Coordinates of C-alpha atoms in Angstrom, one line a residue:
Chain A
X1302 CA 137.8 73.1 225.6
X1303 CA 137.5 76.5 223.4
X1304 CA 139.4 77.0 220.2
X1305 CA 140.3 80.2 219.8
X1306 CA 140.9 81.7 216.5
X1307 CA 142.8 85.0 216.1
X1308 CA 142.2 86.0 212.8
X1309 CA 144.0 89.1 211.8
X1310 CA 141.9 91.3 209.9
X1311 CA 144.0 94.5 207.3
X1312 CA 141.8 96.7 206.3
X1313 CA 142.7 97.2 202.7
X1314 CA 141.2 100.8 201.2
X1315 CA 141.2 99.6 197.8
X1316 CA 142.5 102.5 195.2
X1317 CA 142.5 102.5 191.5
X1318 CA 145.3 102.2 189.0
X1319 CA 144.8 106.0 188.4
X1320 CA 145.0 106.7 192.1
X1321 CA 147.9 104.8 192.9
X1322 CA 149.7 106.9 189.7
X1323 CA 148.3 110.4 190.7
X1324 CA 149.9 108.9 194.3
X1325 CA 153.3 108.2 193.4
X1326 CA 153.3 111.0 190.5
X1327 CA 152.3 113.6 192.9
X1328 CA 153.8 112.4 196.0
X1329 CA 156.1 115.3 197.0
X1330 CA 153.3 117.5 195.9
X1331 CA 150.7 115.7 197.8
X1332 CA 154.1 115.8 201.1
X1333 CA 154.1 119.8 200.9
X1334 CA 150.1 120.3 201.0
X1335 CA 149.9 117.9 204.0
X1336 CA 152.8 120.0 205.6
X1337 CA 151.0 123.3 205.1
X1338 CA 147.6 121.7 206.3
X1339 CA 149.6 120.6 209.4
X1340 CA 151.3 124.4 210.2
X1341 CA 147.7 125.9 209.5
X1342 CA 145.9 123.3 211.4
X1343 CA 148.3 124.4 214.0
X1344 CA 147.4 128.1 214.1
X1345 CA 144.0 127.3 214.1
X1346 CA 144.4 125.3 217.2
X1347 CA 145.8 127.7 219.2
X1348 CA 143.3 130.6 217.8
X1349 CA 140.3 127.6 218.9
X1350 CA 141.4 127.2 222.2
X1351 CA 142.6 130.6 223.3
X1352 CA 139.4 131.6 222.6
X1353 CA 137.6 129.1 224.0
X1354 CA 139.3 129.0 227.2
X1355 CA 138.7 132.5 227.1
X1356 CA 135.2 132.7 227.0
X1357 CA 135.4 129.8 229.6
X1358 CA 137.2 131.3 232.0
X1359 CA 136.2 135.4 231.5
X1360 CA 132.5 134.8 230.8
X1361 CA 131.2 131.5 231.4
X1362 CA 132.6 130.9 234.9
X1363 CA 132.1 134.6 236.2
X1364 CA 128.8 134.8 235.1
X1365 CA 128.0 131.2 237.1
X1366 CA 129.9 131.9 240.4
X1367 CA 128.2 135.9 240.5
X1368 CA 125.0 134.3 239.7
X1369 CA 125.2 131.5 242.5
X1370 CA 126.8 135.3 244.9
X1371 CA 122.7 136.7 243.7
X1372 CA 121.0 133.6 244.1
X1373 CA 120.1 133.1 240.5
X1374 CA 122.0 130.1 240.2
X1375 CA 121.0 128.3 236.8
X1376 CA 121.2 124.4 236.0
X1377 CA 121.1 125.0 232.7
X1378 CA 123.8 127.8 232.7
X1379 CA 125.9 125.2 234.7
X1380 CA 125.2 122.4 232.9
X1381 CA 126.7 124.6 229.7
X1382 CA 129.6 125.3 231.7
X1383 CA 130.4 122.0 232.8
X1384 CA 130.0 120.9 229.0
X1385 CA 132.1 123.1 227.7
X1386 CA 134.7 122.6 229.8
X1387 CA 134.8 118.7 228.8
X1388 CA 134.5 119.6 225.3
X1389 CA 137.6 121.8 225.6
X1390 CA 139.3 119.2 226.7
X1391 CA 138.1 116.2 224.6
X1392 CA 139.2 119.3 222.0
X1393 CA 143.1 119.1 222.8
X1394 CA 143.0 115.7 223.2
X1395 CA 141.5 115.0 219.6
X1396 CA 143.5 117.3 218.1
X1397 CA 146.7 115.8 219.6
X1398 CA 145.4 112.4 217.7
X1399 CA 144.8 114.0 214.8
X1400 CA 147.9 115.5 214.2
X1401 CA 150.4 112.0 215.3
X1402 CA 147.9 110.4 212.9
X1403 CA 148.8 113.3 209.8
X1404 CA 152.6 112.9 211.3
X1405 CA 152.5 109.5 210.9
X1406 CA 151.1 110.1 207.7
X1407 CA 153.6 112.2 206.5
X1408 CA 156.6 109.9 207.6
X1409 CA 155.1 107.4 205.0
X1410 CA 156.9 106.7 201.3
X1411 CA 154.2 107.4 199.1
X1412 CA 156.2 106.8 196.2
X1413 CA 156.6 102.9 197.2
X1414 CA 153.8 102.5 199.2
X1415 CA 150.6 104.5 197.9
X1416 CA 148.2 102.0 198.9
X1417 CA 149.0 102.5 202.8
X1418 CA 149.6 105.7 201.9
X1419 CA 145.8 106.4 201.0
X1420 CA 144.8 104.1 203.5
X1421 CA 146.2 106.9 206.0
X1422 CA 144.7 109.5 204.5
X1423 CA 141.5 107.8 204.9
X1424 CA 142.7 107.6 208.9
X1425 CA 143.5 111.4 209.2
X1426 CA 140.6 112.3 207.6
X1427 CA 138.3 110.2 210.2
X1428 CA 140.4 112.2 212.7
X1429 CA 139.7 115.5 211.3
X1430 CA 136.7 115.0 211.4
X1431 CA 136.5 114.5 215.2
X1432 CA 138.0 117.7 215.7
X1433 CA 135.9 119.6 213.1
X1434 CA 132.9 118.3 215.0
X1435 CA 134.6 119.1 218.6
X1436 CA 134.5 123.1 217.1
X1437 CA 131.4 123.3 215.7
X1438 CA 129.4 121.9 219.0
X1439 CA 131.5 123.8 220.8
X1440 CA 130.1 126.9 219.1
X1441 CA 126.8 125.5 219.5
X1442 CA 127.2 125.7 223.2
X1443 CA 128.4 129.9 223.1
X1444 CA 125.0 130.0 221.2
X1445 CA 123.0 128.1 223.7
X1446 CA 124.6 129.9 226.8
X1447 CA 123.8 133.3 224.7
X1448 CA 120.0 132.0 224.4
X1449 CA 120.1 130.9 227.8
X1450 CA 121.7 134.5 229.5
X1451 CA 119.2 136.2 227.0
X1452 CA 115.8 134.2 228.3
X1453 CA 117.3 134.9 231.7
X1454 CA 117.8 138.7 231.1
X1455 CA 113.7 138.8 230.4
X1456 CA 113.1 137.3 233.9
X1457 CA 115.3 139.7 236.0
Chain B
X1412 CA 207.1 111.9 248.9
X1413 CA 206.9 113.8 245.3
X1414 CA 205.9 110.5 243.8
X1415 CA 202.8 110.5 246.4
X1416 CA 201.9 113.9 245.5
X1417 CA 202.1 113.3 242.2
X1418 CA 199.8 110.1 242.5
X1419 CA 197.2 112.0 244.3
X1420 CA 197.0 114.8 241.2
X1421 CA 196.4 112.2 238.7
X1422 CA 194.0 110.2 240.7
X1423 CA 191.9 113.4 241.5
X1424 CA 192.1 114.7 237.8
X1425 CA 190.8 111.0 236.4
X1426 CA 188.1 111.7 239.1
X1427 CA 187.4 114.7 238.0
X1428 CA 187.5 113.6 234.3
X1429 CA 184.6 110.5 235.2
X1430 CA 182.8 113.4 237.4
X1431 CA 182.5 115.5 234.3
X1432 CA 181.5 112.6 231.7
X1433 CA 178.8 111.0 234.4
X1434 CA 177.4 114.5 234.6
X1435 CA 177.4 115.0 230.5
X1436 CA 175.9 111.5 230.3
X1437 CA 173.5 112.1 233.3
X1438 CA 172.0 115.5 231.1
X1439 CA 172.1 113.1 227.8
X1440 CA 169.6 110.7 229.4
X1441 CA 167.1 113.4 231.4
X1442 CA 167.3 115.3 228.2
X1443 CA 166.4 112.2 225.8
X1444 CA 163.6 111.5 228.6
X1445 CA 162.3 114.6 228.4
X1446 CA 162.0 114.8 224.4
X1447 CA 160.5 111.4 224.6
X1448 CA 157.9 112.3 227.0
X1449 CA 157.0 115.8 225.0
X1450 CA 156.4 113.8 222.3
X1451 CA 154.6 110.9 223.7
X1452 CA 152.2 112.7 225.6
X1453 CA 151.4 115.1 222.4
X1454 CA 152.4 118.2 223.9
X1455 CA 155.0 119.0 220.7
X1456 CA 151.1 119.5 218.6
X1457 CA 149.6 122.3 221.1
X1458 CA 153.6 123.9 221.0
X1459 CA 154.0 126.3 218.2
X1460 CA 157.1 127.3 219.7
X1461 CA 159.2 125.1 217.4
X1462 CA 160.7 125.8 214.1
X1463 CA 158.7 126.3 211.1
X1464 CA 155.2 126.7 213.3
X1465 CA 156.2 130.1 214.8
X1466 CA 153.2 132.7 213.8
X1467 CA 153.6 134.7 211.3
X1468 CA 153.9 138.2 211.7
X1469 CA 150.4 139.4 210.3
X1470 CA 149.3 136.7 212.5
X1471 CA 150.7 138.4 215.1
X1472 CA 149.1 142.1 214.2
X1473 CA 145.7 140.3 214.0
X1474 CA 145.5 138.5 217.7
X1475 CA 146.7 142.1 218.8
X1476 CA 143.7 143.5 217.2
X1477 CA 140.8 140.9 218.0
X1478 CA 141.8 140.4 221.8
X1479 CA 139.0 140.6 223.2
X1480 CA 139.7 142.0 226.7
X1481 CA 136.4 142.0 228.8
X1482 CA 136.3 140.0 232.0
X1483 CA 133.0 139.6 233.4
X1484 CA 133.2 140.1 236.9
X1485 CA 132.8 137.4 239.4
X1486 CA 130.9 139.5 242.2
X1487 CA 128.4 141.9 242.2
X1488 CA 124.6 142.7 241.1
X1489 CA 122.7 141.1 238.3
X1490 CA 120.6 143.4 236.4
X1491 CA 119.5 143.9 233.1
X1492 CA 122.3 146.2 232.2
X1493 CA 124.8 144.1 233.5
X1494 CA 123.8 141.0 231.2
X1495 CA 123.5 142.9 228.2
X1496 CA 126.8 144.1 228.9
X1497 CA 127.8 140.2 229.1
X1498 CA 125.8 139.1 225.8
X1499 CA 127.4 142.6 223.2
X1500 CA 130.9 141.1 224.8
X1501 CA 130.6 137.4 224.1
X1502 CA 128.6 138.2 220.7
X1503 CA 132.7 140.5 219.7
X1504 CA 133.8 137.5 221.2
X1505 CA 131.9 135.1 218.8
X1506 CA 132.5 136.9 216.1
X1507 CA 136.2 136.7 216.2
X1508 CA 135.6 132.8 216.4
X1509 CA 133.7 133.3 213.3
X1510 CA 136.0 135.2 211.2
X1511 CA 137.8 132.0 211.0
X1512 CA 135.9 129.9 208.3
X1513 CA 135.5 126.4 208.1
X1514 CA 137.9 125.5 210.6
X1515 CA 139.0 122.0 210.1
X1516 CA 136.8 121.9 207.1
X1517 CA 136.5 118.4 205.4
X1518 CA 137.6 119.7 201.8
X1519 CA 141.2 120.6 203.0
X1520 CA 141.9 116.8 202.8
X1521 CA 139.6 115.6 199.8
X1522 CA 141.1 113.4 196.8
X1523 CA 140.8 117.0 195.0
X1524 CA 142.5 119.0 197.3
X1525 CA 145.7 116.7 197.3
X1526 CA 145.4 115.9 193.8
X1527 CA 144.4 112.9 193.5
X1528 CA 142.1 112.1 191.4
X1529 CA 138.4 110.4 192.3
X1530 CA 138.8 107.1 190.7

């Protein structure tokens, strides 16, 4: 017969004296920068992904399909394609966990809780993170279809 | 044979009165539904339709000026030309993406940025 033993583990962010003061001192302060991070996250979310799915679906794609109509269908070129695409997607969805998590965040009473407090700020920033690296590979694949169209430019 | 008349009036203007409040309460609950399942499914974060997150209006002048409006064409030859015409769009394109620095940057949410202090 197995015991089982569910052990509940809190992680606890531990915060200084100083912190948790700063915290509670600064907590509407601390409210109105997260609501102005959230509005200009916002704006940059919709700037992202307009663009993005622009250069999807008025580049990327075209290019693809009138290659495959001459073909010079590329694996590579697909491959981008098919990668971008997911990563515009996995882009949305990150950012839509991101911004519950800075929500949830900002529903919090700093002033009586500052240790959970900082222990979501800790959260929000993991989830920024995601999305700050979802942008910047997704740049990294406009510059590899660039390098690919370019090498394929020489050959035609 | 008034009485009867009368009878009928009252028992059609109660039905009418339930008709309207089921329908009232009927739009309460689809509408609650709704809201939740905006929420829920994270829609409300892409929407910058609500209050406070409309765009601003230089916001507004400045996706008017960097739309980019090229759309490479699905059908046709592929020459030289043609995909140099694709890599001068997509590098206007790219550079609108770039005017945007440090998006999501790191620092926006550091213990200095909300004042708080390091230790």
């Amino acid at each position: 017969m197995f015991c089982q033993v569910f052990v509940n583990f809190q992680s606890v962010v531990a915060i200084s004296e100083t912190q948790k003061l700063a915290i509670i001192d600064n907590c509407e302060a601390i409210r109105e920068n997260l609501k102005n991070v959230q509005k200009l996250d916002s704006r940059m979310r919709v700037f992202f992904g307009q663009h993005f799915e622009a250069i999807l679906s008025k580049f990327i794609i075209p290019l693809n399909l009138r290659l495959v109509e001459n073909s010079l269908s590329n694996t590579n070129l697909i491959e981008n394609q098919n990668e971008f695409a997911s990563k515009k997607t996995a882009f949305a969805a990150d950012f839509i966990s991101y911004q519950q998590e800075l929500e949830n965040l900002m529903m919090l009473d700093c002033k009586s809780n500052p240790e959970k407090f900082y222990e979501k700020i800790e959260v929000v920033r993991g989830k920024r993170e995601i999305v700050f690296n979802d942008v910047a590979r997704m740049k990294k694949l406009i510059t590899k279809n660039m390098q690919l169209v370019e090498k394929m430019k020489a050959e035609v | 044979m008034e009485t009867k008349e009368r009878l009928r009036m009252t028992r059609g203007g109660k039905n009418l009165a339930m008709l309207g409040m089921g329908a009232i309460l009927i739009a309460l609950v689809a509408t609650s539904i709704s809201l939740v399942i905006y929420h829920n499914s994270g829609d409300i974060y892409l929407d910058r339709s609500r209050p406070g997150f409309l765009p601003d209006e230089e916001e507004l002048e400045l996706e008017e000026i960097t739309e980019e409006n090229f759309n490479f064409e699905k059908s046709g030859k592929i020459t030289k030309e043609v995909l140099e015409g694709y890599l001068e769009h997509l590098e206007t394109e790219t550079k609108i993406i770039d005017s945007f620095e440090n998006p999501f940057s790191l620092d926006t949410l550091s213990n200095e940025r909300l004042g708080i202090p390091a230790e």
